[in-house]
Structures are given as C-alpha cells and as structure tokens.
Coordinates of C-alpha atoms and ligand atoms in Angstrom, one line a residue:
M1 CA 23.6 -39.9 62.0
T2 CA 20.9 -38.2 60.3
E3 CA 18.5 -39.8 58.1
T4 CA 17.9 -36.9 55.8
T5 CA 19.3 -33.7 54.8
L6 CA 15.9 -32.1 54.2
N7 CA 15.4 -29.1 55.9
K8 CA 18.7 -28.2 57.0
S9 CA 19.7 -24.6 56.3
M10 CA 22.8 -23.9 54.3
D11 CA 23.0 -20.4 55.7
E12 CA 23.0 -21.7 59.3
L13 CA 25.9 -24.3 58.1
V14 CA 27.8 -21.8 56.2
A15 CA 27.9 -19.6 59.3
L16 CA 29.0 -22.5 61.7
C17 CA 31.7 -23.5 59.3
K18 CA 33.1 -19.8 59.6
R19 CA 32.1 -19.6 63.3
R20 CA 34.1 -22.9 64.1
G21 CA 37.0 -22.4 61.6
F22 CA 36.2 -25.1 59.1
I23 CA 36.1 -22.8 56.0
F24 CA 36.3 -19.2 55.2
P25 CA 35.6 -17.3 52.3
A26 CA 39.2 -16.7 50.2
S27 CA 40.3 -13.2 50.5
E28 CA 37.7 -12.3 52.8
I29 CA 39.1 -9.0 54.2
Y30 CA 39.4 -7.8 50.4
G31 CA 35.5 -8.8 50.2
G32 CA 36.2 -12.2 48.9
I33 CA 36.8 -13.8 45.4
N34 CA 33.9 -15.6 44.0
G35 CA 34.3 -19.2 43.7
F36 CA 37.3 -19.7 46.0
W37 CA 37.3 -20.9 49.5
D38 CA 39.9 -21.3 52.4
Y39 CA 39.9 -24.1 54.7
G40 CA 40.5 -23.3 58.5
P41 CA 42.0 -25.4 61.0
L42 CA 39.1 -27.6 61.6
G43 CA 38.0 -28.0 57.8
T44 CA 41.7 -28.8 56.9
E45 CA 41.7 -31.6 59.3
L46 CA 38.4 -32.7 58.4
K47 CA 39.4 -32.4 54.6
N48 CA 42.8 -34.5 55.4
N49 CA 40.7 -37.0 57.3
L50 CA 38.2 -37.7 54.3
R51 CA 41.5 -37.9 51.9
D52 CA 43.3 -40.1 54.1
A53 CA 40.4 -42.3 54.4
W54 CA 40.3 -42.9 50.6
W55 CA 44.1 -43.2 50.3
N56 CA 43.9 -45.7 52.8
D57 CA 40.8 -47.7 51.6
M58 CA 41.8 -47.4 47.8
V59 CA 45.5 -47.3 47.5
K60 CA 47.3 -48.6 50.8
S61 CA 44.6 -51.1 51.4
P62 CA 42.2 -51.3 48.4
P63 CA 39.4 -53.7 48.3
A64 CA 39.4 -57.2 47.1
G65 CA 38.2 -57.6 43.2
P66 CA 35.2 -59.5 42.2
D67 CA 37.0 -62.8 42.5
G68 CA 38.1 -62.2 46.0
E69 CA 41.8 -61.7 45.5
P70 CA 43.5 -58.3 46.4
I71 CA 43.6 -55.8 43.5
S72 CA 46.5 -53.7 43.1
I73 CA 46.4 -49.5 43.0
L74 CA 49.5 -47.4 43.0
G75 CA 49.5 -43.8 43.8
V76 CA 51.1 -40.6 41.9
D77 CA 51.4 -37.0 42.4
S78 CA 51.6 -35.2 39.3
S79 CA 52.2 -31.5 38.1
I80 CA 49.3 -29.1 38.0
I81 CA 50.6 -27.7 34.7
Q82 CA 51.7 -30.0 32.3
H83 CA 52.7 -29.5 28.6
P84 CA 49.7 -27.9 26.7
R85 CA 49.5 -30.5 24.1
V86 CA 48.2 -32.8 26.7
W87 CA 44.7 -30.6 26.9
E88 CA 44.7 -30.9 23.1
A89 CA 45.0 -34.5 23.2
S90 CA 42.5 -34.9 25.9
G91 CA 40.2 -32.9 24.0
H92 CA 39.7 -30.3 27.0
V93 CA 41.0 -27.4 24.7
A94 CA 38.1 -28.1 21.9
G95 CA 35.5 -29.6 24.1
F96 CA 35.7 -28.4 27.6
N97 CA 33.4 -25.8 27.3
D98 CA 30.1 -24.4 28.7
P99 CA 27.4 -22.1 26.8
M100 CA 27.7 -18.6 28.2
V101 CA 25.7 -15.4 28.0
D102 CA 26.2 -12.2 28.7
D103 CA 24.0 -9.2 30.1
M104 CA 25.5 -6.3 28.2
E105 CA 24.0 -3.7 30.5
T106 CA 24.8 -5.2 34.1
K107 CA 28.1 -7.1 32.8
K108 CA 26.7 -10.3 34.6
R109 CA 27.5 -13.6 33.1
F110 CA 25.5 -16.8 33.5
R111 CA 25.4 -20.4 31.8
A112 CA 22.9 -20.5 29.2
D113 CA 21.6 -23.7 30.2
H114 CA 20.6 -22.2 33.7
L115 CA 18.3 -20.0 32.2
F116 CA 14.5 -20.3 33.2
G117 CA 11.3 -18.1 32.2
L118 CA 8.3 -17.3 33.8
W119 CA 5.2 -17.2 31.7
I120 CA 2.0 -15.2 33.3
C121 CA -1.5 -16.5 32.3
D122 CA -4.9 -15.6 33.2
T123 CA -6.0 -19.2 34.3
E124 CA -4.8 -22.4 35.3
Q125 CA -6.1 -24.3 32.3
E126 CA -4.3 -21.4 29.9
A127 CA -1.2 -22.0 31.7
L128 CA -1.2 -25.6 31.4
A129 CA -1.6 -25.5 27.6
T130 CA 0.6 -22.7 26.8
R131 CA 3.1 -24.5 29.0
K132 CA 2.5 -27.6 27.0
S133 CA 2.8 -25.6 23.3
I134 CA 5.9 -24.2 24.4
R135 CA 7.6 -27.7 24.9
D136 CA 5.7 -29.3 22.0
V137 CA 5.7 -26.8 19.4
N138 CA 5.5 -23.0 19.9
F139 CA 7.7 -20.7 21.7
T140 CA 6.4 -17.2 22.8
P141 CA 8.9 -15.5 25.0
P142 CA 8.5 -15.4 28.6
M143 CA 7.5 -12.6 30.7
R144 CA 10.2 -12.6 33.0
T145 CA 13.5 -14.9 33.2
A146 CA 15.6 -16.0 35.8
V147 CA 18.8 -17.8 36.3
A148 CA 19.1 -20.9 38.4
S149 CA 21.8 -19.6 40.8
T150 CA 21.0 -15.8 41.5
S151 CA 17.4 -15.7 42.3
G152 CA 16.3 -14.0 45.4
E153 CA 13.1 -15.0 45.1
A154 CA 11.7 -18.3 46.9
W155 CA 9.5 -19.3 43.8
I156 CA 12.4 -19.2 41.6
S157 CA 14.8 -21.1 43.8
F158 CA 12.1 -23.5 44.4
V159 CA 11.8 -23.9 40.5
S160 CA 15.5 -23.8 39.8
M161 CA 15.8 -26.5 41.9
K162 CA 13.3 -28.6 40.3
F163 CA 14.3 -27.8 36.9
D164 CA 17.9 -28.9 37.3
K165 CA 18.6 -30.9 34.2
K166 CA 20.4 -33.4 35.8
R167 CA 17.3 -34.5 38.1
R168 CA 16.1 -38.0 38.0
Q169 CA 13.4 -38.2 35.1
A170 CA 10.8 -39.2 37.7
E171 CA 11.4 -36.2 39.9
W172 CA 11.6 -34.1 36.6
N173 CA 8.1 -35.2 35.5
E174 CA 6.9 -34.5 39.1
A175 CA 8.5 -30.9 39.1
K176 CA 7.0 -30.2 35.7
K177 CA 3.3 -31.0 37.3
L178 CA 4.0 -29.0 40.1
I179 CA 5.0 -25.9 38.7
V180 CA 1.9 -24.3 37.4
F181 CA 1.4 -21.9 40.3
D182 CA -1.3 -19.9 41.7
R183 CA -0.5 -16.2 42.4
G184 CA -4.1 -14.8 43.5
S185 CA -5.4 -13.6 40.2
S186 CA -2.9 -15.1 37.9
Y187 CA -1.2 -18.4 36.9
G188 CA 2.6 -18.8 36.4
F189 CA 4.8 -21.6 35.1
V190 CA 8.4 -21.7 34.5
V191 CA 10.3 -23.8 32.0
Q192 CA 13.9 -24.0 31.3
I193 CA 14.7 -22.1 28.0
T194 CA 16.4 -24.0 25.8
E195 CA 20.0 -23.0 24.0
Q196 CA 18.1 -22.8 20.8
Q197 CA 15.3 -20.8 21.9
L198 CA 17.5 -18.4 23.5
S199 CA 19.3 -17.9 20.1
Q200 CA 16.1 -17.6 18.0
Y201 CA 14.1 -15.2 20.4
L202 CA 17.2 -13.2 21.6
S203 CA 15.8 -10.0 21.7
E204 CA 12.6 -11.0 22.9
I205 CA 13.8 -12.6 25.9
P206 CA 14.2 -10.4 29.3
S207 CA 17.5 -10.4 31.0
P208 CA 17.3 -12.2 34.1
F209 CA 19.4 -9.1 35.7
S210 CA 18.0 -6.4 34.2
Q211 CA 14.5 -8.0 33.1
E212 CA 15.1 -5.8 30.0
K213 CA 14.8 -7.3 26.4
G214 CA 17.8 -6.7 24.2
D215 CA 20.4 -7.2 26.8
L216 CA 21.6 -10.3 26.5
T217 CA 24.4 -11.7 24.0
P218 CA 24.0 -14.8 22.1
P219 CA 25.6 -17.8 24.1
R220 CA 28.8 -18.5 23.3
M221 CA 30.9 -21.2 24.3
F222 CA 33.4 -20.7 27.1
N223 CA 36.4 -22.7 27.8
L224 CA 36.5 -23.8 31.5
M225 CA 40.3 -23.8 31.7
F226 CA 42.4 -21.4 33.5
E227 CA 45.1 -20.2 31.3
T228 CA 48.8 -19.2 32.4
Y229 CA 51.8 -18.4 30.8
I230 CA 55.4 -20.1 31.2
G231 CA 58.4 -18.3 30.9
A232 CA 58.9 -14.5 30.6
I233 CA 57.0 -14.2 27.4
R234 CA 53.5 -13.9 27.2
D235 CA 52.5 -15.1 23.8
D236 CA 50.7 -18.1 22.6
D237 CA 53.7 -20.4 22.3
A238 CA 54.0 -20.0 26.1
K239 CA 50.5 -20.4 27.0
S240 CA 49.4 -23.5 29.3
Y241 CA 46.5 -24.6 31.7
L242 CA 46.0 -25.0 35.0
R243 CA 44.6 -28.9 35.1
P244 CA 41.0 -29.0 34.9
E245 CA 41.3 -32.7 36.2
T246 CA 43.9 -34.7 37.9
A247 CA 43.1 -37.7 35.6
Q248 CA 45.6 -36.8 32.6
G249 CA 48.2 -36.8 35.2
I250 CA 47.7 -40.1 35.6
F251 CA 47.4 -41.3 31.9
L252 CA 50.6 -39.2 31.2
N253 CA 52.3 -41.6 33.8
Y254 CA 50.6 -45.0 33.0
K255 CA 53.8 -46.4 31.0
N256 CA 56.0 -44.9 33.8
V257 CA 54.0 -46.6 36.5
L258 CA 54.0 -49.9 34.3
D259 CA 57.7 -49.7 33.5
T260 CA 58.9 -49.3 37.0
M261 CA 56.2 -51.0 39.5
R262 CA 56.2 -54.4 37.9
V263 CA 52.4 -54.3 37.9
K264 CA 50.1 -56.5 35.5
M265 CA 46.9 -55.7 34.2
P266 CA 44.4 -55.2 35.4
F267 CA 45.5 -52.3 37.8
G268 CA 44.9 -48.8 38.8
I269 CA 46.5 -45.4 39.3
A270 CA 45.4 -43.1 41.8
Q271 CA 45.9 -39.5 42.4
I272 CA 44.4 -36.6 44.9
G273 CA 44.9 -32.9 44.0
K274 CA 43.9 -29.5 43.0
A275 CA 42.0 -29.0 39.9
F276 CA 40.9 -25.7 38.3
R277 CA 37.8 -24.9 36.5
N278 CA 36.7 -21.3 35.5
E279 CA 32.9 -22.3 36.4
V280 CA 30.6 -19.5 34.7
T281 CA 28.4 -19.6 38.0
P282 CA 30.2 -20.8 41.1
R283 CA 27.8 -21.8 43.6
N284 CA 26.3 -23.7 46.3
F285 CA 29.1 -23.0 49.0
I286 CA 32.0 -25.5 48.3
F287 CA 29.8 -27.3 45.7
R288 CA 30.9 -25.7 42.7
S289 CA 34.1 -23.7 43.2
R290 CA 36.7 -22.5 40.7
E291 CA 39.5 -24.2 42.5
F292 CA 38.7 -27.8 44.1
E293 CA 40.2 -31.0 44.9
Q294 CA 39.8 -34.4 43.1
M295 CA 40.3 -38.1 44.2
E296 CA 40.8 -40.1 41.1
I297 CA 41.6 -43.7 40.1
E298 CA 42.2 -44.6 36.3
W299 CA 41.7 -48.3 36.3
F300 CA 43.3 -50.0 33.7
C301 CA 42.1 -53.4 32.2
H302 CA 41.7 -55.3 28.9
P303 CA 39.0 -54.3 26.8
D304 CA 36.8 -57.3 27.4
E305 CA 36.7 -57.1 31.0
A306 CA 35.7 -53.3 31.2
K307 CA 32.1 -53.9 31.7
Q308 CA 32.8 -56.1 34.8
W309 CA 35.2 -53.7 36.2
Y310 CA 32.5 -50.9 35.7
D311 CA 30.0 -52.6 37.4
Y312 CA 32.5 -53.7 40.3
W313 CA 33.7 -49.9 40.8
C314 CA 30.1 -48.2 40.7
E315 CA 29.3 -50.9 43.7
V316 CA 32.5 -50.4 45.6
R317 CA 32.3 -46.5 45.2
K318 CA 28.8 -46.3 46.5
N319 CA 29.6 -48.1 49.4
W320 CA 32.6 -46.5 50.5
W321 CA 30.6 -43.3 51.0
F322 CA 28.8 -45.2 53.3
S323 CA 32.0 -45.9 55.5
V324 CA 32.5 -42.0 55.8
G325 CA 29.1 -41.4 57.5
L326 CA 26.8 -40.4 54.6
T327 CA 23.6 -42.4 55.2
G328 CA 20.5 -44.2 53.7
D329 CA 18.7 -42.3 51.0
N330 CA 20.9 -39.7 51.0
I331 CA 23.3 -41.5 48.6
Q332 CA 22.0 -42.6 45.2
M333 CA 23.3 -43.9 41.7
R334 CA 22.1 -42.4 38.8
E335 CA 23.2 -43.1 35.0
H336 CA 23.8 -40.3 32.8
E337 CA 21.6 -39.6 30.1
N338 CA 23.2 -39.4 26.6
D339 CA 23.4 -35.4 26.6
E340 CA 25.2 -35.5 29.7
L341 CA 28.1 -37.7 28.7
A342 CA 31.8 -36.1 28.6
H343 CA 33.4 -35.6 25.6
Y344 CA 35.6 -38.8 26.3
A345 CA 32.4 -41.1 27.1
K346 CA 30.5 -40.3 23.8
Q347 CA 30.9 -43.6 22.2
G348 CA 28.0 -45.3 24.1
C349 CA 29.6 -46.0 27.1
G350 CA 28.1 -45.3 30.5
C351 CA 28.6 -43.1 33.4
F352 CA 27.0 -43.5 36.7
D353 CA 27.0 -40.7 39.2
V354 CA 27.2 -41.4 43.0
E355 CA 24.7 -38.4 44.2
Y356 CA 24.2 -36.8 47.4
R357 CA 21.1 -35.3 48.7
F358 CA 22.5 -32.0 49.3
P359 CA 20.1 -29.6 51.5
F360 CA 20.2 -27.3 48.6
T361 CA 19.2 -30.0 46.0
A362 CA 17.0 -32.1 48.3
P363 CA 14.2 -33.7 47.3
G364 CA 16.7 -34.0 44.5
Y365 CA 20.5 -34.9 44.5
G366 CA 23.8 -33.5 43.3
E367 CA 26.8 -35.2 42.0
L368 CA 29.3 -36.4 44.4
E369 CA 31.5 -38.7 42.0
G370 CA 31.4 -40.0 38.6
V371 CA 32.5 -43.7 37.5
A372 CA 32.7 -43.4 33.9
D373 CA 33.8 -45.9 31.4
R374 CA 36.6 -43.9 29.5
T375 CA 37.4 -46.4 27.0
D376 CA 40.8 -46.2 25.5
Y377 CA 40.0 -42.7 24.5
D378 CA 42.7 -41.1 26.7
L379 CA 45.3 -43.6 26.0
K380 CA 44.9 -43.4 22.4
Q381 CA 44.5 -39.7 22.5
H382 CA 48.1 -39.5 23.8
Q383 CA 49.5 -42.1 21.8
E384 CA 48.4 -40.3 18.5
H385 CA 49.6 -36.9 19.9
S386 CA 53.1 -37.8 21.5
G387 CA 53.9 -40.6 19.4
A388 CA 54.9 -42.7 22.4
K389 CA 53.7 -46.3 22.2
L390 CA 51.4 -46.9 25.0
E391 CA 50.0 -50.4 24.2
Y392 CA 50.3 -53.2 26.7
F393 CA 51.8 -56.2 26.1
D394 CA 50.9 -59.2 28.2
Q395 CA 53.7 -62.0 28.0
E396 CA 51.6 -64.6 29.9
A397 CA 48.7 -64.3 27.9
Q398 CA 50.8 -64.7 24.7
V399 CA 52.4 -68.0 26.0
K400 CA 49.3 -69.5 27.3
G401 CA 47.7 -68.6 23.8
K402 CA 50.2 -70.7 22.2
E403 CA 49.9 -73.1 24.5
E404 CA 46.2 -73.5 24.0
G405 CA 46.8 -73.8 20.3
L406 CA 45.0 -70.4 19.5
D407 CA 45.6 -68.6 16.1
K408 CA 47.4 -65.6 15.7
D409 CA 45.2 -62.8 15.6
E410 CA 43.6 -64.2 18.8
I411 CA 47.0 -64.3 20.5
N412 CA 47.4 -61.3 19.8
K413 CA 44.0 -59.6 20.7
R414 CA 44.7 -61.4 24.0
S415 CA 48.2 -60.3 24.7
R416 CA 48.8 -56.8 22.7
Y417 CA 46.1 -53.9 23.5
L418 CA 45.4 -50.5 24.6
P419 CA 43.9 -51.0 28.1
H420 CA 40.4 -49.6 28.5
V421 CA 40.0 -47.4 31.5
I422 CA 37.2 -47.3 34.3
E423 CA 37.3 -44.2 36.2
P424 CA 35.9 -43.4 39.6
S425 CA 36.4 -39.5 39.9
A426 CA 35.1 -38.2 43.3
G427 CA 35.3 -34.6 44.5
L428 CA 37.3 -34.6 47.9
S429 CA 35.8 -30.8 48.3
R430 CA 32.4 -31.8 47.5
G431 CA 32.9 -34.6 49.5
V432 CA 33.9 -32.4 52.7
L433 CA 30.6 -30.5 51.9
A434 CA 28.4 -33.7 51.8
V435 CA 30.0 -34.9 55.2
L436 CA 29.4 -31.4 57.1
C437 CA 25.8 -31.4 55.3
E438 CA 25.3 -35.0 56.9
A439 CA 26.7 -34.5 60.2
F440 CA 25.0 -30.8 60.8
T441 CA 22.1 -31.3 63.1
P442 CA 19.9 -28.4 64.7
T443 CA 19.5 -29.2 68.3
P444 CA 16.8 -26.8 69.6
E445 CA 16.0 -29.0 72.5
R446 CA 19.4 -29.0 73.9
K447 CA 20.3 -26.4 76.3
G448 CA 23.6 -24.8 75.3
S449 CA 24.4 -26.2 71.7
K450 CA 22.0 -25.0 69.1
F451 CA 23.9 -27.5 66.5
V452 CA 25.8 -30.7 66.6
M453 CA 28.3 -31.8 64.1
N454 CA 27.6 -35.6 64.4
F455 CA 30.3 -36.6 62.2
H456 CA 31.7 -40.5 61.7
P457 CA 34.3 -40.8 64.0
R458 CA 36.6 -41.3 61.4
M459 CA 36.0 -37.7 60.1
A460 CA 35.7 -35.9 63.4
P461 CA 38.6 -33.4 63.0
I462 CA 39.1 -33.4 67.2
K463 CA 38.3 -36.9 68.3
A464 CA 38.2 -36.0 72.2
A465 CA 38.3 -32.9 74.6
V466 CA 39.6 -32.7 78.2
F467 CA 38.2 -30.2 80.3
P468 CA 39.2 -29.2 84.1
L469 CA 36.0 -28.1 85.3
V470 CA 37.8 -25.2 87.0
N471 CA 41.2 -23.7 86.5
K472 CA 42.5 -24.0 90.2
D473 CA 42.6 -27.0 93.2
G474 CA 44.9 -29.4 91.0
M475 CA 42.5 -30.0 88.6
P476 CA 44.3 -28.2 85.4
E477 CA 47.3 -30.5 86.3
A478 CA 45.0 -33.7 86.4
G479 CA 43.7 -32.8 83.1
R480 CA 46.9 -32.2 81.5
K481 CA 48.0 -35.4 82.4
L482 CA 45.4 -36.9 80.9
Y483 CA 45.7 -34.8 77.6
D484 CA 49.2 -35.3 77.2
K485 CA 48.6 -39.3 77.4
L486 CA 45.5 -39.0 74.9
R487 CA 47.0 -36.9 72.5
T488 CA 50.1 -39.1 71.5
K489 CA 47.2 -41.3 69.5
Y490 CA 44.5 -38.8 68.8
A491 CA 43.9 -35.1 68.3
V492 CA 42.8 -33.8 71.2
Q493 CA 41.9 -30.4 72.7
F494 CA 42.5 -29.3 76.2
D495 CA 40.3 -26.1 77.4
V496 CA 40.2 -24.5 80.8
K497 CA 38.6 -21.4 79.9
Q498 CA 34.7 -20.6 80.0
S499 CA 31.8 -22.5 81.6
I500 CA 31.6 -26.4 81.0
G501 CA 28.3 -25.9 79.1
K502 CA 29.8 -23.5 76.8
R503 CA 33.0 -25.8 76.5
Y504 CA 30.5 -28.7 75.6
A505 CA 28.7 -26.6 72.9
R506 CA 31.9 -25.3 71.1
M507 CA 32.7 -29.1 71.2
D508 CA 29.4 -30.0 69.6
E509 CA 29.7 -27.7 67.0
A510 CA 33.1 -28.7 66.1
G511 CA 31.9 -32.5 66.1
T512 CA 34.1 -33.9 68.8
P513 CA 33.0 -37.2 69.9
Y514 CA 33.6 -37.2 73.6
C515 CA 34.8 -34.7 76.1
F516 CA 36.2 -35.7 79.5
T517 CA 35.9 -33.5 82.4
I518 CA 37.9 -33.5 85.6
D519 CA 36.3 -32.2 88.6
S520 CA 37.1 -32.2 92.4
D521 CA 36.0 -36.0 92.7
T522 CA 38.9 -37.1 90.0
L523 CA 41.4 -35.7 92.6
S524 CA 40.0 -37.9 95.5
D525 CA 38.6 -41.1 93.6
Q526 CA 40.6 -40.7 90.1
T527 CA 37.2 -40.8 88.1
V528 CA 36.3 -38.7 85.6
T529 CA 33.1 -37.5 83.8
W530 CA 32.7 -38.7 80.0
R531 CA 30.0 -36.7 77.8
E532 CA 28.9 -38.1 74.5
R533 CA 28.2 -35.6 71.9
D534 CA 25.0 -36.6 70.0
T535 CA 23.0 -37.9 73.2
A536 CA 24.8 -35.6 75.6
E537 CA 24.8 -38.5 77.9
Q538 CA 27.3 -38.6 80.7
G539 CA 28.7 -41.0 82.9
R540 CA 31.8 -41.7 84.8
I541 CA 34.9 -44.0 84.5
N542 CA 38.4 -44.3 86.0
I543 CA 40.8 -41.9 84.5
E544 CA 43.2 -44.6 83.8
Q545 CA 40.5 -46.3 81.4
V546 CA 40.0 -43.2 79.6
G547 CA 42.2 -44.1 76.6
Q548 CA 40.3 -47.6 76.2
F549 CA 37.2 -46.1 76.5
L550 CA 37.8 -43.7 73.6
A551 CA 39.3 -46.5 71.5
D552 CA 36.1 -48.6 72.2
K553 CA 33.7 -46.0 71.7
I554 CA 35.1 -44.5 68.4
G555 CA 36.8 -47.3 67.1
V556 CA 39.6 -45.5 65.4
Ligands
ATP1 P1 29.3 -31.0 37.1 O1 28.5 -31.5 36.5 O2 28.8 -30.9 38.7 O3 30.0 -29.8 36.9 P2 31.3 -32.7 36.2 O4 30.4 -33.8 35.8 O5 31.8 -31.8 35.4 O6 30.6 -32.2 37.5 P3 33.8 -34.5 36.6 O7 34.4 -33.9 35.5 O8 33.0 -35.9 36.5 O9 32.5 -33.4 37.2 O10 34.5 -34.2 37.9 C1 34.8 -35.4 38.8 C2 34.3 -34.9 40.4 O11 34.8 -33.6 40.5 C3 32.6 -34.1 40.6 O12 31.8 -35.5 40.6 C4 32.7 -33.5 41.5 O13 32.7 -34.0 43.0 C5 34.1 -32.6 41.4 N1 33.8 -31.4 40.8 C6 33.9 -31.3 39.5 N2 33.7 -29.6 39.1 C7 33.5 -29.2 40.5 C8 33.6 -27.8 41.0 N3 33.5 -26.9 40.1 N4 33.8 -27.9 42.4 C9 33.9 -28.7 43.2 N5 34.0 -29.9 42.6 C10 33.7 -30.4 41.5

C-alpha cells in the first residue's frame, strides 16, 4: 500500500474512475448535475465491499468490548422520509444551517465561511504588519476575494487548502506564516474573511466571481435539508424532508428494538443508507456531494459509562479504517474545537473526527468519520416532542441495588434513565473516496499500465482475471473451465480480447490482485502463469492449485 496521498492528482483519479467504470457524473448526457454522482459497475462493487466490511465487522461480528466480552449491535433500515416533526425535534429545522452569500450579478452562491481575501502591499514588512492588524483589530477590505472551492488560480487553491478552518491548529499556524507571498514587485497575503467582517464591510468587499464591489448579498442562513411534499396538495402541512442523516431513523426505532430484541444496555443500533444535504458548494468529487451514504452506529449506554464508551469507539473506529487498506499517517484523529460542535453536542461533550489525508487536503486532512458524544439530547428531544416514554428500565440493577441496601434515589439513578449515546458516524461515499485515493498509484516506470489501483484484497471489486493468451488452440476452453471454477467463490473476469499487456493494464486500473494466463504450455503441462498486480511479478503454478493459491494470497 502507498504511504501517502501527497502528489496524487485528483484529475487523473477522476479520469480513471470514469474510464474504468467506477464513478460517473450523474445525468451526464444532460450536462451533469452538481453534487450528484452515479456509481458504475466497479464503483458499485467497491462501495458494496466497503459497506459489507463495515456491516460484518460492526453488526454481524462486532468487536469485543473493553472488558473482552462480545458487544451487541443490531441493524435497522428506516425510511428516508419521516414525520416532519422528527426534524423539528432533532434540531435540524432550526439548526442545520450554513451561512450563504449570493453574487447578485452572476447568480453564483457560496458559503460565507469559504470566503478569503487577497491583500496586496508594497513590502513584505507592510504585508506582515497589515495582516496582523487585520486579525487583531482593523479590517480594511481586501483587493480581491476568492471562494475556497471555485478558484482557478494555483495560489488561491493553495491558500484555500491551508485555510480550511478545520485544519489542525499547528498546520493552521504554519499556513499563516507561509501565506505572505512575493509576486515580483508586490507582496500579497490571504486571510479568511469572517462572517462579521463580511456583513460589516459588505459594499467594500469584491465578489469572488465578478470581482466587483457591491455585488454580494449579506450572509443568510440556508437550511441544508431537501424539502419535499407528501400527497397531492403542496402546502406547508404536506411539507417533509429527505433525511440529512441516518441517525434519526435509529433514535425513532430505539424503543422498538429494545422491546422486540431482548437487548440490554449497553447496546448499539446500526444503519447504512442514503442521506441528502443541499450543500451550498458540493466539491472534491464524491467528498462533498448532495446525495451520499452514511454508516452510523448509535451506541446506547448508562450516562456514567459514556466517557468510557466514547474512548472505546474512537479507538475501534480509527483502527477499522486500517483494516480496509488505509495506511499510516494518512489517518489521524482530531478533536473538534468548540465552534465546530454540532447542535446536539453543544453541552461540553466531545467529538473526534477520524480524518484522512486526501490529495486535495494534503498535507492537511479531511473528515472521514465523526465519533460524537450525543448525550441524551436526541432521545430527550423525541420524548418531549412525541410524548412517548423512552426511558430505560434496568430491572437487574434495581434488584441488585435493593440487595446492596442502596437508598431509593441511588437505585432509581442506576435502574431508570435516558441512555446517553455515543455515535460513530462514517461516510460510506467518503470512505469509497479514501479507499480510491489510497489505492491510486501512478506507475510511470511500468510498461503498459500508467496507474495501478492497489486495493486491499477485501475491497478489490474483481478478485482475479482469467486470460487465454490467444483465442484459439484450446486455450479459451481451458480458461473457461478455470473461470467457472473460480467464480463460484470470487468475483472473477474472463477476457479473451486484446493483447495480454492491454488486458493486464486494464486489470491494474481495476485493481484486480491476480491474473491467471492460459498459454500453449497449459495444455501440455497443466500449468498457468500467475501475475501479481502491485509488483507485476509472474510465476507458474498447476491449474488445479489456482483456487488455493488465490485464497492464500488474498486471504478473503
Ligand atoms: P462536514 O463537516 O464535512 O460537512 P459533517 O461534520 O457535517 O461533515 P456529519 O454530520 O458528522 O458530517 O456526517 C457524518 C459523516 O457523513 C461525515 O464524516 C462524512 O463522512 C459524511 N458526510 C457528511 N456530509 C457529506 C457530504 N455532503 N458528502 C459526502 N459525505 C458526507
């Protein structure tokens, strides 16, 4: 596996994804639709492999708990559209907003917190001093502005990358040092324009699109939920929403699961499914799209045990990403700063992100998964808004408390409570992107293939290919026999067309770990050539041993 995602070109990866049938722009023949993507045959297999790995490792065969005992996680599959009051209770109607600004001239829209300004000064000293005063006290509107996501110029994308507000503090400081740059006779620097500065100096700040002053609207809160209407009449009473997260479907079924499945606290409920967010600026391929998939667990536990489970899930979830092929420093854990906390986590509770070093964030990182302590926020909200009792009653704890002679309050506290919830919430689509980025390896030295996708065997959409060297002399028949045998167990391709070099190159880009080639010797000595994807190494084995060889090598 590759050590780093630095220096990988997203343009080349996106082109490969299209060329090889991983991911296509949605509605492509109509010019595409911003923020939506379709998965092709290989992308669908890859996504299913990642999804199945998560479901297997978290639900069917979850890890042992901190005490070494098995933990219990159950799956649900809830509706995408729920009662509209669900989203009032969850806080999404009131709080799931991004500040948004429109350019009235070009009709372009962007997030206020993605706005950066370029100041030009005569000397480096002046640039440094001005930059300091802008951050500390004075704000003089910039010469030019740029939105993080829509820049064409190299310096802007460099700056935007450095100034993503979610960068780690150390990198942030480092970036601030780097940002004064020399442009021949002038010195420039770029800083993020705050929402407050934007509102105050609105008429003085040039639009990032027209570069004209006075074109921008004040920042307005924009709700990210997609609205829809239920039934024939389109009025406010019929309004509902496409779910912006899968989590709420779990909270709504918490009591059902508890009542039907004989589970005891602590336990988890898991769900994988689509979520929809009307993102103001979808970008970076499938990293931020408007329709995407999530893999979420809500882990219910006694409030006193929440911290212990929070630490446990941070560790488990970080390690899981290594098991699907992400490596080394490309993964890091980062604790949220206070101003980033989601509306449910504002009560001093933590949120850790598992982050991945994507090529477009490198050397920084982007969120792959959030592990949040949601406290009893959601259950409490649903209890209040719906009137349903969602408290947990632990009869064993009550009996034990009585036996131990505890007072009534203590017994009550231990046996009757609203559970706290630890939520590991991972992006399946973002996970697919991380797996693609990690696997994507340019191979300029290799003849034939320009790129190899060195997927972890568990993720590889095709596990092996069988190639008759030529389409005659009994080779296709021998190959077909081998293919029929292997495909009972694995996703295998059989291909007789084109030169063998081209067929290997295609499988390298598809990320197929092994190819087996039938040639004239096969017919006389029953051996075939095996070729390994990452090294292009080749060897020969008996055709009867191919199944075992493959099982040993890929281990799945
Ligand atoms: P971000 O800060 O990137 O907008 P978030 O903190 O709002 O993400 P969560 O609400 O915690 O994200 O969602 C959990 C996971 O869902 C994220 O870690 C990410 O993997 C995935 N996710 C969220 N929004 C998107 C999106 N627009 N496109 C693809 N995946 C997403």
